mmCIF file of C-alpha atoms in Angstrom:
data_model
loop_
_atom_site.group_PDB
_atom_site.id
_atom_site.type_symbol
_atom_site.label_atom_id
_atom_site.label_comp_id
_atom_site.label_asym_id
_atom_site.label_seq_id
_atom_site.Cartn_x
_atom_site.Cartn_y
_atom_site.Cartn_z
ATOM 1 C CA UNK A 25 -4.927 -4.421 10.094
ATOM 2 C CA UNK A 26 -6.165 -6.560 13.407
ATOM 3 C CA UNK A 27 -7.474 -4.915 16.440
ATOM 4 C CA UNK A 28 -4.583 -4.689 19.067
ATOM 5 C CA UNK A 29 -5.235 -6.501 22.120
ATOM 6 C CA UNK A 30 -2.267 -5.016 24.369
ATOM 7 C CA UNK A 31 -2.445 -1.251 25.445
ATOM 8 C CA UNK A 32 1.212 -0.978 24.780
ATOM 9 C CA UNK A 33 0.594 -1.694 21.224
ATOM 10 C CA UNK A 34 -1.325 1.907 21.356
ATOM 11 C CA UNK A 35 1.586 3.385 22.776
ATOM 12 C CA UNK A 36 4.228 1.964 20.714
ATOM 13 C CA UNK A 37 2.157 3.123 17.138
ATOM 14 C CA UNK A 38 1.174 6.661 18.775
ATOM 15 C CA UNK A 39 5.135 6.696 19.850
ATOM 16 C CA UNK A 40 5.413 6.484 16.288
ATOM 17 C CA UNK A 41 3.383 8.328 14.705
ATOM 18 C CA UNK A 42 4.727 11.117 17.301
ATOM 19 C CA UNK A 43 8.179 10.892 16.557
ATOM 20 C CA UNK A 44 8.538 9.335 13.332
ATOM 21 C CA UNK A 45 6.358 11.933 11.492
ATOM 22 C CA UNK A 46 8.215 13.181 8.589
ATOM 23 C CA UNK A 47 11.445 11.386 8.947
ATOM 24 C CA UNK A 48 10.183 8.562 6.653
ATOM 25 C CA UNK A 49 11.143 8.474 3.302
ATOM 26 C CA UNK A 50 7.771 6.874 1.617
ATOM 27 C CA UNK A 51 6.166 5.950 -1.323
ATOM 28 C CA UNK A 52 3.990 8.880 -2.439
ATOM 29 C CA UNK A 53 0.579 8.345 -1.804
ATOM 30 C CA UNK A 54 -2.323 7.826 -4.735
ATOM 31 C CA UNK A 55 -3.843 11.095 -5.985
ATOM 32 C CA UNK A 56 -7.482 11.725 -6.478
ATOM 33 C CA UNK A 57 -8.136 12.308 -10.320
ATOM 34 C CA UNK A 58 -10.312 15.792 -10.626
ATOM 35 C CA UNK A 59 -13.617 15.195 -10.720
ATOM 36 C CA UNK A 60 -15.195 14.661 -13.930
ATOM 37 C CA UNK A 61 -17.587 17.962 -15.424
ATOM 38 C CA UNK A 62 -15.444 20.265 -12.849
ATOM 39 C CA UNK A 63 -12.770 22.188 -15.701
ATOM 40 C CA UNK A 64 -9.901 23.827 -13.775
ATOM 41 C CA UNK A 65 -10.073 27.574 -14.336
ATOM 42 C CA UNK A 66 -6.544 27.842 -16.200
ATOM 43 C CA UNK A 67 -8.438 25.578 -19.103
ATOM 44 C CA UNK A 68 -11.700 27.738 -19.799
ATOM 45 C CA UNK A 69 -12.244 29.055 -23.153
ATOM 46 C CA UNK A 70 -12.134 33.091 -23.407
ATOM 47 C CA UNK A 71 -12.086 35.861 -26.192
ATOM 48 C CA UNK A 72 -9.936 36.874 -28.606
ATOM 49 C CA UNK A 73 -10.230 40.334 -27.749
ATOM 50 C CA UNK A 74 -8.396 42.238 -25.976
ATOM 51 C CA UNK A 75 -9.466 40.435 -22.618
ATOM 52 C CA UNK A 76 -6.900 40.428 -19.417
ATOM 53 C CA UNK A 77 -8.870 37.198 -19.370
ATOM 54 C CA UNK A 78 -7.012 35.864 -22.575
ATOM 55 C CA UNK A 79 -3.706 37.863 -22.420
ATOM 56 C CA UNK A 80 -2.867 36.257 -18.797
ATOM 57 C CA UNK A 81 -3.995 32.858 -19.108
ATOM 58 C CA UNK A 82 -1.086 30.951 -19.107
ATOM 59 C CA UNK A 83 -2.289 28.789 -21.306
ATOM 60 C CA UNK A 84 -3.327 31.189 -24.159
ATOM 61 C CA UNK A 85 -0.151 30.712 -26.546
ATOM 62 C CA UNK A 86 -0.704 27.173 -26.911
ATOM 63 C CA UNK A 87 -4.687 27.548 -27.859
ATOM 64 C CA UNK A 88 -4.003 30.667 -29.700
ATOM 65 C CA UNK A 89 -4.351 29.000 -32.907
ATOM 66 C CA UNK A 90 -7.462 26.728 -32.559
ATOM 67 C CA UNK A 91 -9.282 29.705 -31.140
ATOM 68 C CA UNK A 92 -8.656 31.912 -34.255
ATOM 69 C CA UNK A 93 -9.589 29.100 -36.331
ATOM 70 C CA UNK A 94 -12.776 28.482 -34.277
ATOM 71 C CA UNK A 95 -13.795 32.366 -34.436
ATOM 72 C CA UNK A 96 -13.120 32.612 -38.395
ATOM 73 C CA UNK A 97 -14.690 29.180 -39.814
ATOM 74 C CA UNK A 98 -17.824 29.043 -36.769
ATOM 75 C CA UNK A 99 -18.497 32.427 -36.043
ATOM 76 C CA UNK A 100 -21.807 31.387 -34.305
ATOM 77 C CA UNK A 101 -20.405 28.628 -32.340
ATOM 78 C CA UNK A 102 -17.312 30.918 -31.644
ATOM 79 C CA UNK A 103 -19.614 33.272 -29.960
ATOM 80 C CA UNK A 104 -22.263 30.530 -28.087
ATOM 81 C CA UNK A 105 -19.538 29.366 -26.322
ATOM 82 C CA UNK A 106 -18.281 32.587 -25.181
ATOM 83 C CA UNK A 107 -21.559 33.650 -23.790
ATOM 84 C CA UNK A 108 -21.749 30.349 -22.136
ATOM 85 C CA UNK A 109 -18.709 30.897 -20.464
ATOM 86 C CA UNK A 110 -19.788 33.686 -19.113
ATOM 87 C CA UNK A 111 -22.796 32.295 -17.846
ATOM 88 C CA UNK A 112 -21.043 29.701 -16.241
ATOM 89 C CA UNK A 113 -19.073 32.288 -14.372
ATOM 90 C CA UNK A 114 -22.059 34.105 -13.143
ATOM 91 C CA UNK A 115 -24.023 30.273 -11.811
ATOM 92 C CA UNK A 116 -23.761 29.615 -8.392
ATOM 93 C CA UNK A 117 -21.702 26.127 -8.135
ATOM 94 C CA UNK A 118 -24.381 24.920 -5.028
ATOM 95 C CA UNK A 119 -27.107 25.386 -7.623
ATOM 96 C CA UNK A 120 -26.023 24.098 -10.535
ATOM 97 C CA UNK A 121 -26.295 20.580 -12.480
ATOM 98 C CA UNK A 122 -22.595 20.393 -12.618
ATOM 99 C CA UNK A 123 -22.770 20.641 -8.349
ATOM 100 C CA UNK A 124 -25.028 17.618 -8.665
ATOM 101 C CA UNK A 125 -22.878 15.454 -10.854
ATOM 102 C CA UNK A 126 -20.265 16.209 -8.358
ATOM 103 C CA UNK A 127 -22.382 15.151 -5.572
ATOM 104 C CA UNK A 128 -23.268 12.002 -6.881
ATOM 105 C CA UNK A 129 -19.606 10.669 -7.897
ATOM 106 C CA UNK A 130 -18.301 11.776 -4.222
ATOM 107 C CA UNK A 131 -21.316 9.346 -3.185
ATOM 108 C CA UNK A 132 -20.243 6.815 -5.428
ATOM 109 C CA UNK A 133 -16.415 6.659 -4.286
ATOM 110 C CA UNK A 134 -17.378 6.539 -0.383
ATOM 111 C CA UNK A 135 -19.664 3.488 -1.046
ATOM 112 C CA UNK A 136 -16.492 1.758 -3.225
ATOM 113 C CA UNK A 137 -14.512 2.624 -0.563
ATOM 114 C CA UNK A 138 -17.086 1.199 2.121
ATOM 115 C CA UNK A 139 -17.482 -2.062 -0.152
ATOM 116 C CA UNK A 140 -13.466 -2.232 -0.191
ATOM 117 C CA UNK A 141 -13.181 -1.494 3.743
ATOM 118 C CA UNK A 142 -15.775 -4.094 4.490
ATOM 119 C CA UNK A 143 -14.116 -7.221 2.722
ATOM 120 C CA UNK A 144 -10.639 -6.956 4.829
ATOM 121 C CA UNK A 145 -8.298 -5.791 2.351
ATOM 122 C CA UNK A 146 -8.042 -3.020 -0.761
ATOM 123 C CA UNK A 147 -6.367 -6.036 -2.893
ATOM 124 C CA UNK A 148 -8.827 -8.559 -2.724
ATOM 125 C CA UNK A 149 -7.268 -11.307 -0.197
ATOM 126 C CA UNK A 150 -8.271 -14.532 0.012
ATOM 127 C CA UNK A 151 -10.318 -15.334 3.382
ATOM 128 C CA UNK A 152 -9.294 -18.531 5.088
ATOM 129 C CA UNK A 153 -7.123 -20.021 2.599
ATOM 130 C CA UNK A 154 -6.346 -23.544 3.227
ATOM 131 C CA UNK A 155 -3.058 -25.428 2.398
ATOM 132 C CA UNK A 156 -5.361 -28.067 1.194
ATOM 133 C CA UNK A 157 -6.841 -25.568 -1.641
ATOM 134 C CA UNK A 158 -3.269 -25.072 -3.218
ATOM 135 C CA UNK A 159 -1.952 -28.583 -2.942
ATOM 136 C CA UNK A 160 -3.190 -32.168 -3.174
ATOM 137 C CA UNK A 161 -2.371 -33.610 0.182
ATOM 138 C CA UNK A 162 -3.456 -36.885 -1.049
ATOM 139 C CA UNK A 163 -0.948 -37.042 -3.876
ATOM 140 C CA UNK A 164 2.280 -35.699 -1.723
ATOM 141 C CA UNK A 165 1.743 -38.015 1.571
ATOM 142 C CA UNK A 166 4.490 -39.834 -0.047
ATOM 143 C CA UNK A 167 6.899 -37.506 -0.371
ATOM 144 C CA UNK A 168 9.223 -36.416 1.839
ATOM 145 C CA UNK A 169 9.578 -32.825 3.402
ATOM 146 C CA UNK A 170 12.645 -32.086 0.836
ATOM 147 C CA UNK A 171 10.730 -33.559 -2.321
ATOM 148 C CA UNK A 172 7.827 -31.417 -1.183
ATOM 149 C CA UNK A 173 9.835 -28.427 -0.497
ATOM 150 C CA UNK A 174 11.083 -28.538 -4.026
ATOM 151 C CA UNK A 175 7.759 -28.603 -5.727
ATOM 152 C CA UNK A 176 6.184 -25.886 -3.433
ATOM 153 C CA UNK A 177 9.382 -23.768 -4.801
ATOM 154 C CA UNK A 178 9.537 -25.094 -8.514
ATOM 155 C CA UNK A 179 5.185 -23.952 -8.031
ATOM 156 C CA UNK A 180 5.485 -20.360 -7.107
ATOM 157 C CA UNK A 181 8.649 -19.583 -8.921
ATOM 158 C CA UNK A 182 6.061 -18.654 -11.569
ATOM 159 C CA UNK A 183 3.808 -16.672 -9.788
ATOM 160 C CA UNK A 184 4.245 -12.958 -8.600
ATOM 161 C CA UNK A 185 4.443 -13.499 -5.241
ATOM 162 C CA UNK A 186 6.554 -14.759 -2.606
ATOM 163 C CA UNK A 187 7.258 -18.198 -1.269
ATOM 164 C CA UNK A 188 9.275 -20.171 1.466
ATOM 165 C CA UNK A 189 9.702 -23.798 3.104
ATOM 166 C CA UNK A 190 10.742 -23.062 6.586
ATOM 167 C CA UNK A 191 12.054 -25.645 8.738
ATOM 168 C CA UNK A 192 10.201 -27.004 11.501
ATOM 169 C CA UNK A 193 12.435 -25.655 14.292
ATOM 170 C CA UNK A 194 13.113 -22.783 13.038
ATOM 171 C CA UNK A 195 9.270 -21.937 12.648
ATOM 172 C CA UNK A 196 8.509 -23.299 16.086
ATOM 173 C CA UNK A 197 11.100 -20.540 17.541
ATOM 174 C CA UNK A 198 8.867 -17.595 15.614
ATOM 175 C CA UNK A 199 5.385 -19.220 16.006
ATOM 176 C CA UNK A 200 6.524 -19.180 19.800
ATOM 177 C CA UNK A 201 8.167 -15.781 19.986
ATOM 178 C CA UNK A 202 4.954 -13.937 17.728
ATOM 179 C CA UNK A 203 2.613 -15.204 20.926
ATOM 180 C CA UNK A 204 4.434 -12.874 23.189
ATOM 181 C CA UNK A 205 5.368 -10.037 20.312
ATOM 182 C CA UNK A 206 2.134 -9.936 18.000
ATOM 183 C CA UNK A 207 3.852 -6.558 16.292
ATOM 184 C CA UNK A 208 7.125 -5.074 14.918
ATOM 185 C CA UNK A 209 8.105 -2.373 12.764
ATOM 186 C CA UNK A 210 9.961 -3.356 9.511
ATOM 187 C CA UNK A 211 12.435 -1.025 7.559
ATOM 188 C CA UNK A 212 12.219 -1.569 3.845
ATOM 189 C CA UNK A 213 14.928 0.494 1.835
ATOM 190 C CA UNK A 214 14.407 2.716 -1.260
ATOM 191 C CA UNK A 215 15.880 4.609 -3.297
ATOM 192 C CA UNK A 216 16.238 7.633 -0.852
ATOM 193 C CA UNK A 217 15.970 6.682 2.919
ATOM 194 C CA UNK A 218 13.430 3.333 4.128
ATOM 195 C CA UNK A 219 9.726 3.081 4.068
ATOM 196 C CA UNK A 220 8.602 1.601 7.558
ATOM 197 C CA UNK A 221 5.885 -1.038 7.814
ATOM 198 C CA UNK A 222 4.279 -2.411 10.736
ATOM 199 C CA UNK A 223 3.708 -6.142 10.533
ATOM 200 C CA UNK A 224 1.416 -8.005 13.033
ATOM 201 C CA UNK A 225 0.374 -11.684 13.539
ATOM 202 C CA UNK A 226 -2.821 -13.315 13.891
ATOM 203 C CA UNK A 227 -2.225 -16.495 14.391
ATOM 204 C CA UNK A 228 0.164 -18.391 11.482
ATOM 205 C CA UNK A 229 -0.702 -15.335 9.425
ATOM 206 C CA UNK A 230 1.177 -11.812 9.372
ATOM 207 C CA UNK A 231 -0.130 -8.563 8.562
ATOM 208 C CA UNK A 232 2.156 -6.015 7.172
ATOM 209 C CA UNK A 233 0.672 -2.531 6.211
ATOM 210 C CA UNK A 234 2.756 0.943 5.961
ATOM 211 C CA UNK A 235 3.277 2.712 8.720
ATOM 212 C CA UNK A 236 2.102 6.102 6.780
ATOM 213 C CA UNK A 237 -1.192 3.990 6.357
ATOM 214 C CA UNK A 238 -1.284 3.396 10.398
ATOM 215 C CA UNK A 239 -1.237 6.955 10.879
ATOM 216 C CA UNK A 240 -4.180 7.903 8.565
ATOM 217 C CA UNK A 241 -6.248 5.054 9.061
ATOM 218 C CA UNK A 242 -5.513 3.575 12.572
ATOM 219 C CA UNK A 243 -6.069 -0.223 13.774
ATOM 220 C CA UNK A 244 -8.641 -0.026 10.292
ATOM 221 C CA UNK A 245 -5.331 0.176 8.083
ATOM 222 C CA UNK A 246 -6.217 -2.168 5.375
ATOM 223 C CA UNK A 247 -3.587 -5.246 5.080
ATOM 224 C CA UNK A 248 -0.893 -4.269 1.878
ATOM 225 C CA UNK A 249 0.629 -8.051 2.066
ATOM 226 C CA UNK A 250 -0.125 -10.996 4.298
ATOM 227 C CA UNK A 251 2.752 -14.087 4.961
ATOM 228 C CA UNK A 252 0.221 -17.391 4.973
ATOM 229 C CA UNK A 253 2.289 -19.865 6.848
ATOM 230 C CA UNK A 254 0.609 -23.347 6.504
ATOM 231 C CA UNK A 255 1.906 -25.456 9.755
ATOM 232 C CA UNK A 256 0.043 -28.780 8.176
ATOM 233 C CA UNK A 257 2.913 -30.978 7.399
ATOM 234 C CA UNK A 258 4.638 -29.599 10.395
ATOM 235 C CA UNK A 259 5.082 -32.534 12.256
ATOM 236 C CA UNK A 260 5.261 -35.131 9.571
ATOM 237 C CA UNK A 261 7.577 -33.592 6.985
ATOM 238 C CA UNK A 262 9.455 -30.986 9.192
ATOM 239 C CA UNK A 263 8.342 -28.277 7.375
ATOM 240 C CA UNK A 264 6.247 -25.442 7.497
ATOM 241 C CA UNK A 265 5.086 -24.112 3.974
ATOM 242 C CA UNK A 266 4.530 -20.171 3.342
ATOM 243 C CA UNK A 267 2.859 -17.716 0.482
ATOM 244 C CA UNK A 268 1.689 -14.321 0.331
ATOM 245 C CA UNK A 269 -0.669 -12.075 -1.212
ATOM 246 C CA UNK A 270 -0.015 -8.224 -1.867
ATOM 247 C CA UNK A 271 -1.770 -5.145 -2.925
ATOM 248 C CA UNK A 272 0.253 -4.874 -5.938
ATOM 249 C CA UNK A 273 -0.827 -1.046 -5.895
ATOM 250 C CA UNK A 274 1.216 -0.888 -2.738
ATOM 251 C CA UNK A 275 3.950 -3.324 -2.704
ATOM 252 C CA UNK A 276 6.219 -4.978 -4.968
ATOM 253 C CA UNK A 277 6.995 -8.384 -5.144
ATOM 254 C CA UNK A 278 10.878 -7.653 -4.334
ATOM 255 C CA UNK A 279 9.685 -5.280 -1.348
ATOM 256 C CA UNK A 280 7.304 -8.248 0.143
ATOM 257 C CA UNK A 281 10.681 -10.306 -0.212
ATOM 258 C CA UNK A 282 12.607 -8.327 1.586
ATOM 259 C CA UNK A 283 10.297 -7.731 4.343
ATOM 260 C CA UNK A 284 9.570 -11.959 4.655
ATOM 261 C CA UNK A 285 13.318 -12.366 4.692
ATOM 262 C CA UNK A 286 13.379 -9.725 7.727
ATOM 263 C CA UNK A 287 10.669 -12.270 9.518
ATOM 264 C CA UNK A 288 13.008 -14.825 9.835
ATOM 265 C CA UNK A 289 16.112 -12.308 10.731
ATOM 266 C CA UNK A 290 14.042 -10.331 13.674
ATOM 267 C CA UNK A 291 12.172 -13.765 14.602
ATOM 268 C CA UNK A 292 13.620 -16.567 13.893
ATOM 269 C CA UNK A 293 17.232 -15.251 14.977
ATOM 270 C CA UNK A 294 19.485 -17.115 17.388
ATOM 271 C CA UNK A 295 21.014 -13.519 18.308
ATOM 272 C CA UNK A 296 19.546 -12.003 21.396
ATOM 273 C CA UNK A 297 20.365 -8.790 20.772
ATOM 274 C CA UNK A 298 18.541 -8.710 17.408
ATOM 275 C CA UNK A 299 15.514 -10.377 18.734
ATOM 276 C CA UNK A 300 15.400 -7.771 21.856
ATOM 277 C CA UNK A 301 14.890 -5.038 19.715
ATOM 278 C CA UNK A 302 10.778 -7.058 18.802
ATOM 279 C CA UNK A 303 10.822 -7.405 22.730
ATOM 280 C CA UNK A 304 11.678 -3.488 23.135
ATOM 281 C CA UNK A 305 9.215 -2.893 20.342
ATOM 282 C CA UNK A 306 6.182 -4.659 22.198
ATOM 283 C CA UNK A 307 6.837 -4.521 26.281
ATOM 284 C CA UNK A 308 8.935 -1.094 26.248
ATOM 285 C CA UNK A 309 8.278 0.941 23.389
ATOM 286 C CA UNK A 310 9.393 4.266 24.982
ATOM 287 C CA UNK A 311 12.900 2.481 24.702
ATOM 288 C CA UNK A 312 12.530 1.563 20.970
ATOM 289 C CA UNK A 313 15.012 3.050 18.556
ATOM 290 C CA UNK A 314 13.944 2.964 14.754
ATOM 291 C CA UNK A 315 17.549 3.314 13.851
ATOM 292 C CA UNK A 316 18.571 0.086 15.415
ATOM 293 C CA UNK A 317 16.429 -2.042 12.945
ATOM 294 C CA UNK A 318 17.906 -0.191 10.138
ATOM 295 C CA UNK A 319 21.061 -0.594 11.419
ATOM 296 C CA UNK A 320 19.764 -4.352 12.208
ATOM 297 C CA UNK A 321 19.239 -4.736 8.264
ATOM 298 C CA UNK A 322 22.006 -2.806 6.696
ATOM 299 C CA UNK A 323 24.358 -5.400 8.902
ATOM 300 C CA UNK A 324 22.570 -8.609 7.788
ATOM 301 C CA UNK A 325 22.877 -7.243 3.783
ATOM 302 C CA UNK A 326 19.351 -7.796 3.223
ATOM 303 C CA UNK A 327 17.654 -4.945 1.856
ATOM 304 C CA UNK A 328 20.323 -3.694 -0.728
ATOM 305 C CA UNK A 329 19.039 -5.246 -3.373
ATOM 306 C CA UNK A 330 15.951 -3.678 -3.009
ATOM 307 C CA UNK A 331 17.611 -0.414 -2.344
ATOM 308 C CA UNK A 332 19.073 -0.666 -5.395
ATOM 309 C CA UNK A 333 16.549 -1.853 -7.659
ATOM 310 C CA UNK A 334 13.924 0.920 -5.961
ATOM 311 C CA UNK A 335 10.143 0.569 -6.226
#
């Protein structure tokens, strides 16, 4: 995510991470695959002899068969790899080739993460994006903001991502309340309970990343989906185009629906109440409430179509 310029900010994610702390429901994290040349213990090879080695592995009934077959038709082999088991047993893991190999791959994941750190974003975003790169301004400087709105729509209703043509005063009244309130925290419903993300704008772009990813990474969260808004034909069409990009790893395309849609509901509202809960959020976080932005969403219908289709 983006540095945060106001100390409160601090406060308000700290707040969080305090007192939210196990009361999300969230998506379960990514887990390491073992590291290759390391074999678990419970899959060794051992003896068909009377070994408490072989009678308690757990695992013994289902290789019964292969190991009789082994020790009968390879006798020799059979018996290599038994002594090299037990060799293995006896060799110090800090001294051994296998140790080495181990070494090296941990080396070669904390570079790839480095490398994936360094450019911005674990899903490859795009860096400075222009409106100009996705559409030919030449060819729609004809068209009206309506006839443009329906080709920017009829484009990306292909694509797996998200889209929107916001109008020009409705945009104005988010571009103009995101100055003062640069962060919020967004409840996105699943199956069982709601994933919170914390969203946070950089100019006409909006960060979003999980909240479980603030708390382990701090202000160097990487970015899981970013809202481009493209304020180009803002003044001349009356409309203010949008896209996104996602770490598809992370987020579904329904999910970074849902949590666009809640933009324009906590932002772009002409309710004060619901827009005081962003002011709470950023100038008095000790006051915030969680519950009052999923109360905020379960009123305004919009996540239970995600809750229902689940991630």
């Amino acid at each position: 995510m983006l540095d945060g310029s106001d100390g409160k900010m601090a406060a308000a994610v700290l707040q969080m991470s305090c007192l939210y702390r196990g009361m999300l429901a969230v998506r379960a994290t990514g887990i390491r695959p073992m590291i290759p040349g390391v074999v678990p213990v419970q899959f060794r090879a051992f003896s068909l002899r009377k070994d408490p080695d072989v009678e308690e592995n757990p695992f013994y009934n289902k290789y019964q068969e292969k190991i009789q077959k082994l020790r009968s038709a390879k006798p020799q082999e059979y018996k290599a790899r038994l002594e090299n088991r037990h060799e293995a047993k006896k060799e110090v893991l800090g001294h051994s080739k296998q140790a080495e190999f181990i070494r090296l791959m941990e080396k070669e994941l904390e570079e790839r993460d480095k490398k994936a750190a360094s450019d911005g974003a674990s899903g490859g975003f795009t860096k400075n994006k222009t409106l100009g790169s996705i559409l030919n301004l030449e060819m729609i400087k004809d068209m009206t903001g309506e006839e443009i709105t329906q080709l920017w729509m009829k484009y990306y209703s292909t694509k797996d991502t998200v889209s929107a043509a916001i109008p020009t005063q409705i945009y104005d009244v988010i571009v103009s309340r995101s100055k003062s309130c640069q962060m919020f925290l967004y409840a996105l419903p699943q199956k069982e309970g709601y994933e919170f993300f914390l969203g946070q704008w950089s100019g006409h772009e909006l960060h979003f990343t999980s909240l479980i990813n603030m708390q382990m990474h701090g202000e160097n969260a990487p970015s899981q989906l970013i809202l481009y808004h493209y304020p180009d034909l803002k003044e001349e069409k009356g409309v203010v185009l949008m896209t996104a990009e996602m770490d598809p790893k992370c987020i579904t395309v329904h999910q970074a629906q849902c949590l666009a849609n809640q933009v324009q509901l906590f932002y772009g509202t002409q309710r004060q109440e619901t827009f005081r809960l962003v002011e709470t959020f950023n100038h008095h976080p000790a006051d915030f409430k969680h519950m009052s932005v999923i109360a905020e969403l379960e009123l305004s219908g919009l996540g239970s179509a995600v809750a229902t289709g689940g991630s």
